[in-house]
Tab-separated table of C-alpha atoms in Angstrom:
chain	number	residue	atom	x	y	z
A	1	UNK	CA	71.727	-6.766	18.987
A	2	UNK	CA	72.681	-9.057	16.108
A	3	UNK	CA	70.491	-12.011	17.128
A	4	UNK	CA	67.426	-9.799	17.687
A	5	UNK	CA	67.993	-8.088	14.352
A	6	UNK	CA	68.093	-11.472	12.614
A	7	UNK	CA	64.834	-12.444	14.299
A	8	UNK	CA	63.270	-9.106	13.296
A	9	UNK	CA	64.194	-9.658	9.629
A	10	UNK	CA	61.969	-12.820	9.698
A	11	UNK	CA	58.995	-10.936	11.124
A	12	UNK	CA	56.376	-9.166	9.024
A	13	UNK	CA	54.410	-6.537	10.909
A	14	UNK	CA	51.986	-4.542	8.794
A	15	UNK	CA	51.347	-0.848	9.422
A	16	UNK	CA	48.002	-1.551	11.129
A	17	UNK	CA	49.684	-3.753	13.744
A	18	UNK	CA	52.548	-1.352	14.387
A	19	UNK	CA	50.087	1.568	14.759
A	20	UNK	CA	48.045	-0.402	17.299
A	21	UNK	CA	51.135	-1.330	19.291
A	22	UNK	CA	52.422	2.231	19.313
A	23	UNK	CA	49.068	3.461	20.615
A	24	UNK	CA	49.400	1.165	23.586
A	25	UNK	CA	53.053	2.075	24.265
A	26	UNK	CA	52.514	4.421	27.227
A	27	UNK	CA	50.119	2.027	28.950
A	28	UNK	CA	52.507	-0.881	28.392
A	29	UNK	CA	55.442	1.084	29.849
A	30	UNK	CA	53.380	2.018	32.877
A	31	UNK	CA	52.348	-1.603	33.467
A	32	UNK	CA	55.934	-2.794	33.117
A	33	UNK	CA	57.139	-0.286	35.730
A	34	UNK	CA	54.281	-1.108	38.121
A	35	UNK	CA	54.964	-4.798	37.877
A	36	UNK	CA	58.682	-4.248	38.634
A	37	UNK	CA	57.719	-2.184	41.689
A	38	UNK	CA	55.397	-4.947	42.876
A	39	UNK	CA	57.581	-7.942	42.166
A	40	UNK	CA	61.238	-6.866	42.513
A	41	UNK	CA	61.825	-5.697	46.114
A	42	UNK	CA	64.948	-3.562	45.510
A	43	UNK	CA	62.834	-1.344	43.232
A	44	UNK	CA	59.931	-0.972	45.664
A	45	UNK	CA	60.958	2.600	46.575
A	46	UNK	CA	63.378	3.342	43.763
A	47	UNK	CA	60.918	4.256	41.083
A	48	UNK	CA	59.353	7.299	42.672
A	49	UNK	CA	60.203	10.899	42.079
A	50	UNK	CA	62.763	12.015	39.534
A	51	UNK	CA	64.356	8.533	39.343
A	52	UNK	CA	60.981	6.951	38.637
A	53	UNK	CA	60.291	9.428	35.808
A	54	UNK	CA	63.695	8.710	34.312
A	55	UNK	CA	63.152	4.956	34.388
A	56	UNK	CA	59.647	5.222	32.987
A	57	UNK	CA	61.016	7.274	30.119
A	58	UNK	CA	63.763	4.724	29.571
A	59	UNK	CA	61.221	1.884	29.459
A	60	UNK	CA	59.074	3.748	26.924
A	61	UNK	CA	62.179	4.487	24.818
A	62	UNK	CA	63.206	0.796	24.898
A	63	UNK	CA	59.749	-0.330	23.872
A	64	UNK	CA	59.567	2.248	21.082
A	65	UNK	CA	62.934	1.115	19.828
A	66	UNK	CA	61.757	-2.431	20.001
A	67	UNK	CA	58.775	-1.612	17.781
A	68	UNK	CA	61.157	0.162	15.329
A	69	UNK	CA	63.236	-3.015	15.299
A	70	UNK	CA	60.189	-5.234	14.833
A	71	UNK	CA	59.038	-3.100	11.890
A	72	UNK	CA	62.520	-3.156	10.309
A	73	UNK	CA	63.388	0.476	11.053
A	74	UNK	CA	66.168	0.180	13.697
A	75	UNK	CA	69.622	-1.343	14.189
A	76	UNK	CA	69.462	-1.863	17.913
A	77	UNK	CA	72.659	0.052	18.730
A	78	UNK	CA	71.087	2.919	20.658
A	79	UNK	CA	69.080	0.586	22.891
A	80	UNK	CA	72.151	-1.501	23.624
A	81	UNK	CA	74.093	1.618	24.608
A	82	UNK	CA	71.305	2.758	26.873
A	83	UNK	CA	71.065	-0.644	28.499
A	84	UNK	CA	74.851	-0.583	29.106
A	85	UNK	CA	74.569	2.771	30.846
A	86	UNK	CA	71.601	1.504	32.824
A	87	UNK	CA	73.815	-1.295	34.175
A	88	UNK	CA	76.466	1.226	35.204
A	89	UNK	CA	73.819	3.395	36.867
A	90	UNK	CA	72.548	0.512	38.943
A	91	UNK	CA	76.002	0.156	40.538
A	92	UNK	CA	75.956	3.884	41.415
A	93	UNK	CA	72.516	3.444	42.948
A	94	UNK	CA	73.722	0.461	44.999
A	95	UNK	CA	71.668	-2.284	43.373
A	96	UNK	CA	72.993	-5.688	42.333
A	97	UNK	CA	72.837	-7.192	38.873
A	98	UNK	CA	70.436	-9.814	40.230
A	99	UNK	CA	67.942	-7.045	40.949
A	100	UNK	CA	68.254	-5.659	37.420
A	101	UNK	CA	67.948	-9.068	35.812
A	102	UNK	CA	64.870	-9.680	37.910
A	103	UNK	CA	63.425	-6.415	36.604
A	104	UNK	CA	64.159	-7.460	33.027
A	105	UNK	CA	62.446	-10.829	33.524
A	106	UNK	CA	59.337	-9.144	34.909
A	107	UNK	CA	59.440	-6.483	32.243
A	108	UNK	CA	59.712	-9.056	29.417
A	109	UNK	CA	56.709	-10.979	30.710
A	110	UNK	CA	54.489	-7.935	31.126
A	111	UNK	CA	55.649	-6.317	27.904
A	112	UNK	CA	54.913	-9.475	25.923
A	113	UNK	CA	51.463	-9.804	27.464
A	114	UNK	CA	50.574	-6.194	26.645
A	115	UNK	CA	52.135	-6.263	23.173
A	116	UNK	CA	50.438	-9.563	22.278
A	117	UNK	CA	47.154	-8.163	23.489
A	118	UNK	CA	47.521	-5.354	20.947
A	119	UNK	CA	49.026	-7.349	18.061
A	120	UNK	CA	46.522	-10.216	17.922
A	121	UNK	CA	43.346	-8.086	17.690
A	122	UNK	CA	45.139	-6.004	15.017
A	123	UNK	CA	45.213	-9.140	12.854
A	124	UNK	CA	48.727	-10.438	13.334
A	125	UNK	CA	48.683	-14.011	11.848
A	126	UNK	CA	49.302	-16.899	14.247
A	127	UNK	CA	52.527	-17.864	12.488
A	128	UNK	CA	53.857	-14.338	13.061
A	129	UNK	CA	52.815	-14.288	16.718
A	130	UNK	CA	55.412	-16.993	17.534
A	131	UNK	CA	58.133	-15.019	15.734
A	132	UNK	CA	56.962	-11.917	17.540
A	133	UNK	CA	57.329	-13.662	20.906
A	134	UNK	CA	60.815	-14.939	20.021
A	135	UNK	CA	61.901	-11.436	18.990
A	136	UNK	CA	60.519	-9.985	22.196
A	137	UNK	CA	62.546	-12.289	24.423
A	138	UNK	CA	65.641	-12.104	22.208
A	139	UNK	CA	65.520	-8.307	22.501
A	140	UNK	CA	65.195	-8.469	26.298
A	141	UNK	CA	68.025	-10.974	26.556
A	142	UNK	CA	70.362	-8.737	24.596
A	143	UNK	CA	69.426	-5.670	26.614
A	144	UNK	CA	70.102	-7.764	29.750
A	145	UNK	CA	73.531	-8.745	28.429
A	146	UNK	CA	74.382	-5.090	27.636
A	147	UNK	CA	73.340	-4.037	31.145
A	148	UNK	CA	75.304	-6.870	32.707
A	149	UNK	CA	78.414	-5.695	30.806
A	150	UNK	CA	77.859	-2.060	31.989
A	151	UNK	CA	77.307	-3.293	35.593
A	152	UNK	CA	80.528	-5.369	35.519
A	153	UNK	CA	82.564	-2.603	33.968
A	154	UNK	CA	81.396	-0.072	36.524
A	155	UNK	CA	82.188	-2.422	39.362
A	156	UNK	CA	85.682	-3.023	37.951
A	157	UNK	CA	86.255	0.717	37.505
A	158	UNK	CA	85.100	1.405	41.029
A	159	UNK	CA	87.292	-1.412	42.322
A	160	UNK	CA	90.328	0.073	40.622
A	161	UNK	CA	89.468	3.555	41.943
A	162	UNK	CA	89.015	2.130	45.437
A	163	UNK	CA	92.394	0.365	45.219
A	164	UNK	CA	94.028	3.630	44.169
A	165	UNK	CA	92.489	5.461	47.115
A	166	UNK	CA	93.658	2.738	49.531
A	167	UNK	CA	97.188	2.915	48.095
A	168	UNK	CA	97.194	6.668	48.388
A	169	UNK	CA	96.107	6.335	52.029
A	170	UNK	CA	98.886	3.837	52.743
A	171	UNK	CA	101.487	6.201	51.255
A	172	UNK	CA	100.170	9.090	53.303
A	173	UNK	CA	100.429	6.958	56.432
A	174	UNK	CA	104.015	5.895	55.737
A	175	UNK	CA	104.948	9.522	54.973
A	176	UNK	CA	103.600	10.680	58.315
A	177	UNK	CA	100.963	13.014	56.901
A	178	UNK	CA	98.978	15.195	59.289
A	179	UNK	CA	95.825	13.746	60.933
A	180	UNK	CA	93.601	16.039	58.810
A	181	UNK	CA	95.128	14.757	55.579
A	182	UNK	CA	94.889	11.143	56.805
A	183	UNK	CA	91.209	11.525	57.744
A	184	UNK	CA	90.409	12.933	54.346
A	185	UNK	CA	92.368	10.225	52.605
A	186	UNK	CA	90.664	7.563	54.680
A	187	UNK	CA	87.243	8.946	53.830
A	188	UNK	CA	88.007	8.941	50.110
A	189	UNK	CA	89.055	5.297	50.420
A	190	UNK	CA	85.900	4.429	52.443
A	191	UNK	CA	88.243	2.868	55.035
A	192	UNK	CA	87.083	2.263	58.577
A	193	UNK	CA	89.718	3.841	60.833
A	194	UNK	CA	91.090	1.410	63.461
A	195	UNK	CA	92.570	2.220	66.851
A	196	UNK	CA	96.117	1.085	65.854
A	197	UNK	CA	98.174	-0.038	62.940
A	198	UNK	CA	101.149	-2.370	62.893
A	199	UNK	CA	103.649	-2.117	60.046
A	200	UNK	CA	105.052	-5.296	58.533
A	201	UNK	CA	107.991	-5.248	56.134
A	202	UNK	CA	108.527	-8.183	53.806
A	203	UNK	CA	109.687	-8.877	50.255
A	204	UNK	CA	107.387	-7.310	47.702
A	205	UNK	CA	106.551	-10.694	46.128
A	206	UNK	CA	105.203	-11.908	49.487
A	207	UNK	CA	103.124	-8.810	50.255
A	208	UNK	CA	99.933	-9.730	48.358
A	209	UNK	CA	99.931	-13.444	49.386
A	210	UNK	CA	100.407	-12.446	53.023
A	211	UNK	CA	97.734	-9.762	52.768
A	212	UNK	CA	95.150	-12.317	51.705
A	213	UNK	CA	95.525	-14.154	55.032
A	214	UNK	CA	95.067	-11.023	57.176
A	215	UNK	CA	92.265	-8.645	58.134
A	216	UNK	CA	90.552	-7.363	54.912
A	217	UNK	CA	91.079	-3.783	56.115
A	218	UNK	CA	94.850	-4.243	55.965
A	219	UNK	CA	96.586	-1.771	53.710
A	220	UNK	CA	99.188	-3.080	51.319
A	221	UNK	CA	101.970	-1.615	49.132
A	222	UNK	CA	104.222	-3.784	47.046
A	223	UNK	CA	106.105	-1.274	44.907
A	224	UNK	CA	108.459	0.407	47.345
A	225	UNK	CA	112.213	0.734	46.678
A	226	UNK	CA	114.489	-2.271	47.085
A	227	UNK	CA	111.628	-4.674	46.249
A	228	UNK	CA	110.066	-4.054	49.655
A	229	UNK	CA	106.442	-4.655	50.537
A	230	UNK	CA	104.570	-3.147	53.444
A	231	UNK	CA	101.420	-4.243	55.225
A	232	UNK	CA	99.624	-1.941	57.665
A	233	UNK	CA	97.561	-4.310	59.850
A	234	UNK	CA	94.687	-2.753	61.831
A	235	UNK	CA	94.246	-3.615	65.535
A	236	UNK	CA	96.460	-6.667	65.232
A	237	UNK	CA	96.630	-9.498	67.752
A	238	UNK	CA	100.464	-9.517	67.787
A	239	UNK	CA	100.936	-13.178	68.710
A	240	UNK	CA	98.498	-14.292	66.036
A	241	UNK	CA	100.034	-11.963	63.452
A	242	UNK	CA	103.493	-13.390	64.136
A	243	UNK	CA	102.130	-16.903	63.730
A	244	UNK	CA	100.475	-15.974	60.424
A	245	UNK	CA	103.810	-14.677	59.140
A	246	UNK	CA	105.861	-17.623	60.343
A	247	UNK	CA	106.912	-18.782	56.897
A	248	UNK	CA	107.653	-15.337	55.567
A	249	UNK	CA	110.680	-13.028	55.762
A	250	UNK	CA	108.764	-10.439	57.719
A	251	UNK	CA	109.784	-7.720	60.182
A	252	UNK	CA	106.925	-6.681	62.477
A	253	UNK	CA	106.953	-3.169	63.909
A	254	UNK	CA	105.134	-2.030	67.030
A	255	UNK	CA	101.456	-1.224	67.185
A	256	UNK	CA	100.894	2.541	67.054
A	257	UNK	CA	97.844	4.857	66.907
A	258	UNK	CA	96.707	4.680	63.297
A	259	UNK	CA	97.635	8.299	62.565
A	260	UNK	CA	101.199	7.492	63.742
A	261	UNK	CA	101.679	4.380	61.657
A	262	UNK	CA	104.818	5.931	60.185
A	263	UNK	CA	106.559	5.346	63.575
A	264	UNK	CA	105.876	1.608	63.311
A	265	UNK	CA	107.148	1.635	59.744
A	266	UNK	CA	110.306	3.522	60.716
A	267	UNK	CA	111.099	1.088	63.498
A	268	UNK	CA	110.634	-1.926	61.228
A	269	UNK	CA	112.997	-0.294	58.684
A	270	UNK	CA	115.611	0.345	61.368
A	271	UNK	CA	115.310	-3.218	62.683
A	272	UNK	CA	115.795	-4.604	59.214
A	273	UNK	CA	118.945	-2.465	58.765
A	274	UNK	CA	120.398	-3.965	61.967
A	275	UNK	CA	119.984	-7.628	61.074
A	276	UNK	CA	118.184	-9.813	58.562
A	277	UNK	CA	117.342	-12.160	61.449
A	278	UNK	CA	114.996	-9.754	63.300
A	279	UNK	CA	111.280	-10.654	63.034
A	280	UNK	CA	109.669	-9.045	66.061
A	281	UNK	CA	111.002	-5.585	66.833
A	282	UNK	CA	109.697	-5.857	70.376
A	283	UNK	CA	112.348	-8.490	71.045
A	284	UNK	CA	115.174	-6.134	70.106
A	285	UNK	CA	114.338	-2.855	71.871
A	286	UNK	CA	117.797	-2.381	73.528
A	287	UNK	CA	119.548	-2.780	70.193
A	288	UNK	CA	117.082	-0.393	68.528
A	289	UNK	CA	117.516	2.220	71.231
A	290	UNK	CA	121.283	2.124	71.066
A	291	UNK	CA	121.285	2.197	67.276
A	292	UNK	CA	118.758	5.023	66.915
A	293	UNK	CA	121.548	7.522	66.237
A	294	UNK	CA	124.637	5.613	65.245
A	295	UNK	CA	126.855	8.703	65.004
A	296	UNK	CA	125.856	9.767	68.515
A	297	UNK	CA	126.530	6.240	69.795
A	298	UNK	CA	129.961	6.164	68.169
A	299	UNK	CA	130.785	9.610	69.703
A	300	UNK	CA	129.596	8.395	73.126
A	301	UNK	CA	131.754	5.286	72.953
A	302	UNK	CA	134.790	7.205	71.848
A	303	UNK	CA	134.459	9.731	74.695
A	304	UNK	CA	133.425	7.346	77.432
A	305	UNK	CA	136.057	4.680	76.654
A	306	UNK	CA	138.894	7.078	75.703
A	307	UNK	CA	141.069	5.977	78.652
A	308	UNK	CA	141.203	2.449	77.204
A	309	UNK	CA	142.748	3.794	74.021
A	310	UNK	CA	146.084	4.291	75.813
A	311	UNK	CA	146.427	0.529	76.380
A	312	UNK	CA	147.415	-2.314	74.046
A	313	UNK	CA	144.429	-3.611	72.071
A	314	UNK	CA	144.226	-6.988	73.808
A	315	UNK	CA	144.339	-5.370	77.277
A	316	UNK	CA	141.759	-2.757	76.309
A	317	UNK	CA	139.458	-5.502	75.016
A	318	UNK	CA	139.735	-7.541	78.279
A	319	UNK	CA	139.074	-4.513	80.426
A	320	UNK	CA	136.067	-3.513	78.360
A	321	UNK	CA	134.624	-7.020	78.731
A	322	UNK	CA	135.217	-6.853	82.455
A	323	UNK	CA	133.594	-3.441	82.724
A	324	UNK	CA	130.559	-4.668	80.767
A	325	UNK	CA	130.156	-7.701	83.052
A	326	UNK	CA	130.719	-5.600	86.174
A	327	UNK	CA	127.979	-3.170	85.157
A	328	UNK	CA	125.620	-5.966	84.119
A	329	UNK	CA	126.041	-7.821	87.393
A	330	UNK	CA	126.063	-4.637	89.501
A	331	UNK	CA	129.524	-5.209	90.865
A	332	UNK	CA	128.915	-8.694	92.304
A	333	UNK	CA	132.412	-10.097	91.922
A	334	UNK	CA	131.632	-13.802	91.919
A	335	UNK	CA	128.919	-13.346	89.271
A	336	UNK	CA	131.277	-11.253	87.151
A	337	UNK	CA	133.973	-13.937	87.467
A	338	UNK	CA	131.519	-16.668	86.436
A	339	UNK	CA	130.387	-14.684	83.398
A	340	UNK	CA	133.996	-14.111	82.281
A	341	UNK	CA	135.207	-17.598	83.257
A	342	UNK	CA	137.994	-16.163	85.396
A	343	UNK	CA	138.959	-16.248	89.122
A	344	UNK	CA	137.357	-13.600	91.335
A	345	UNK	CA	140.847	-12.337	92.145
A	346	UNK	CA	141.311	-11.641	88.443
A	347	UNK	CA	138.133	-9.585	88.481
A	348	UNK	CA	139.424	-7.658	91.510
A	349	UNK	CA	142.744	-6.918	89.770
A	350	UNK	CA	141.097	-5.781	86.559
A	351	UNK	CA	138.638	-3.556	88.400
A	352	UNK	CA	141.582	-1.950	90.193
A	353	UNK	CA	142.988	-1.138	86.760
A	354	UNK	CA	139.681	0.240	85.611
A	355	UNK	CA	139.317	2.484	88.685
A	356	UNK	CA	142.743	3.940	87.970
A	357	UNK	CA	141.696	4.623	84.360
A	358	UNK	CA	138.214	5.905	85.395
A	359	UNK	CA	138.690	7.674	88.733
A	360	UNK	CA	135.084	8.985	88.496
A	361	UNK	CA	133.624	5.539	87.628
A	362	UNK	CA	130.826	5.719	90.206
A	363	UNK	CA	129.565	8.965	88.570
A	364	UNK	CA	129.710	7.665	85.004
A	365	UNK	CA	127.629	4.529	85.319
A	366	UNK	CA	124.958	5.537	82.805
A	367	UNK	CA	127.399	6.749	80.174
A	368	UNK	CA	129.608	3.682	80.484
A	369	UNK	CA	126.598	1.312	80.502
A	370	UNK	CA	125.443	2.788	77.178
A	371	UNK	CA	128.984	2.804	75.792
A	372	UNK	CA	129.581	-0.917	76.389
A	373	UNK	CA	125.920	-1.938	75.954
A	374	UNK	CA	126.527	-2.907	72.336
A	375	UNK	CA	129.685	-4.188	70.812
A	376	UNK	CA	130.871	-2.121	67.883
A	377	UNK	CA	129.307	-3.499	64.684
């Protein structure tokens, strides 16, 4: 309150004037509150009941402190602290700083009118009236500034708390927490639950920039191991999402019910482990299926293709390629020959070899199809 204190030091209020102003303090406070109710819409219903009593008391306290300041008996610190807390309280009550500043403007006008009406009849000289007016508005300005600071700090603190709740929710989702835990976490974060979530993996440095182009309800984490970032995009239009991520090194998992977002995340992770070139996991479902359990796939190949291990490596490789093409083209010899760039008679010869190696070939179609479905990585 340094400026107001300086203005107060230039003002000379005698005891008669101060006594007259203090006598009108309650009436002045009531008029200030009524004017705020009448002229500032957000306060139309906010100043009744317990809240109204609290604010009326605060107005009287501020006016009393102002008179102490005007008579040279206060430093201004307590009023500034109270104004700061008032700003914070307005955030908690859901009102904007514009509403509070409007209340201050109305309060300053009414307070000055009432105070001047008491000071002039008490004999305050005309020269002091101007100083008194300047002090009044300087005091209100500094209270306004303190409240604005409190309002801004409370918003920032709430923003940080909200961000922490959103991050906690994202971690719960990736960890596959139970629906009850996820619902509670979502409520704490004040997050509107979607139907589905789509996980997107990308470098951590790209997570926030990409997030700013997506649905505001998207959840983001950019501090996972290996410098990985994750976006959980609600109810995504997949084609549009892929277009939005065109220039980013992103891997897009499938859409899953929001409480099962961990499944989308797990698939994106597995796709990234297969190849750095995968963007849309939906385009690589066969590879993902066959790589879901690599040990099981290796065991399957070893067992299913064991007869080939008795042959020279080059022969085994040719016969495996022929078997793959034969299974893919459902035994149509000409198509198999075209796929292998060989004569149909060559295909016939090789298939004779394969039937000798696999006498139960017709009964092992599924196992062999899986075994040769992917080349060994």
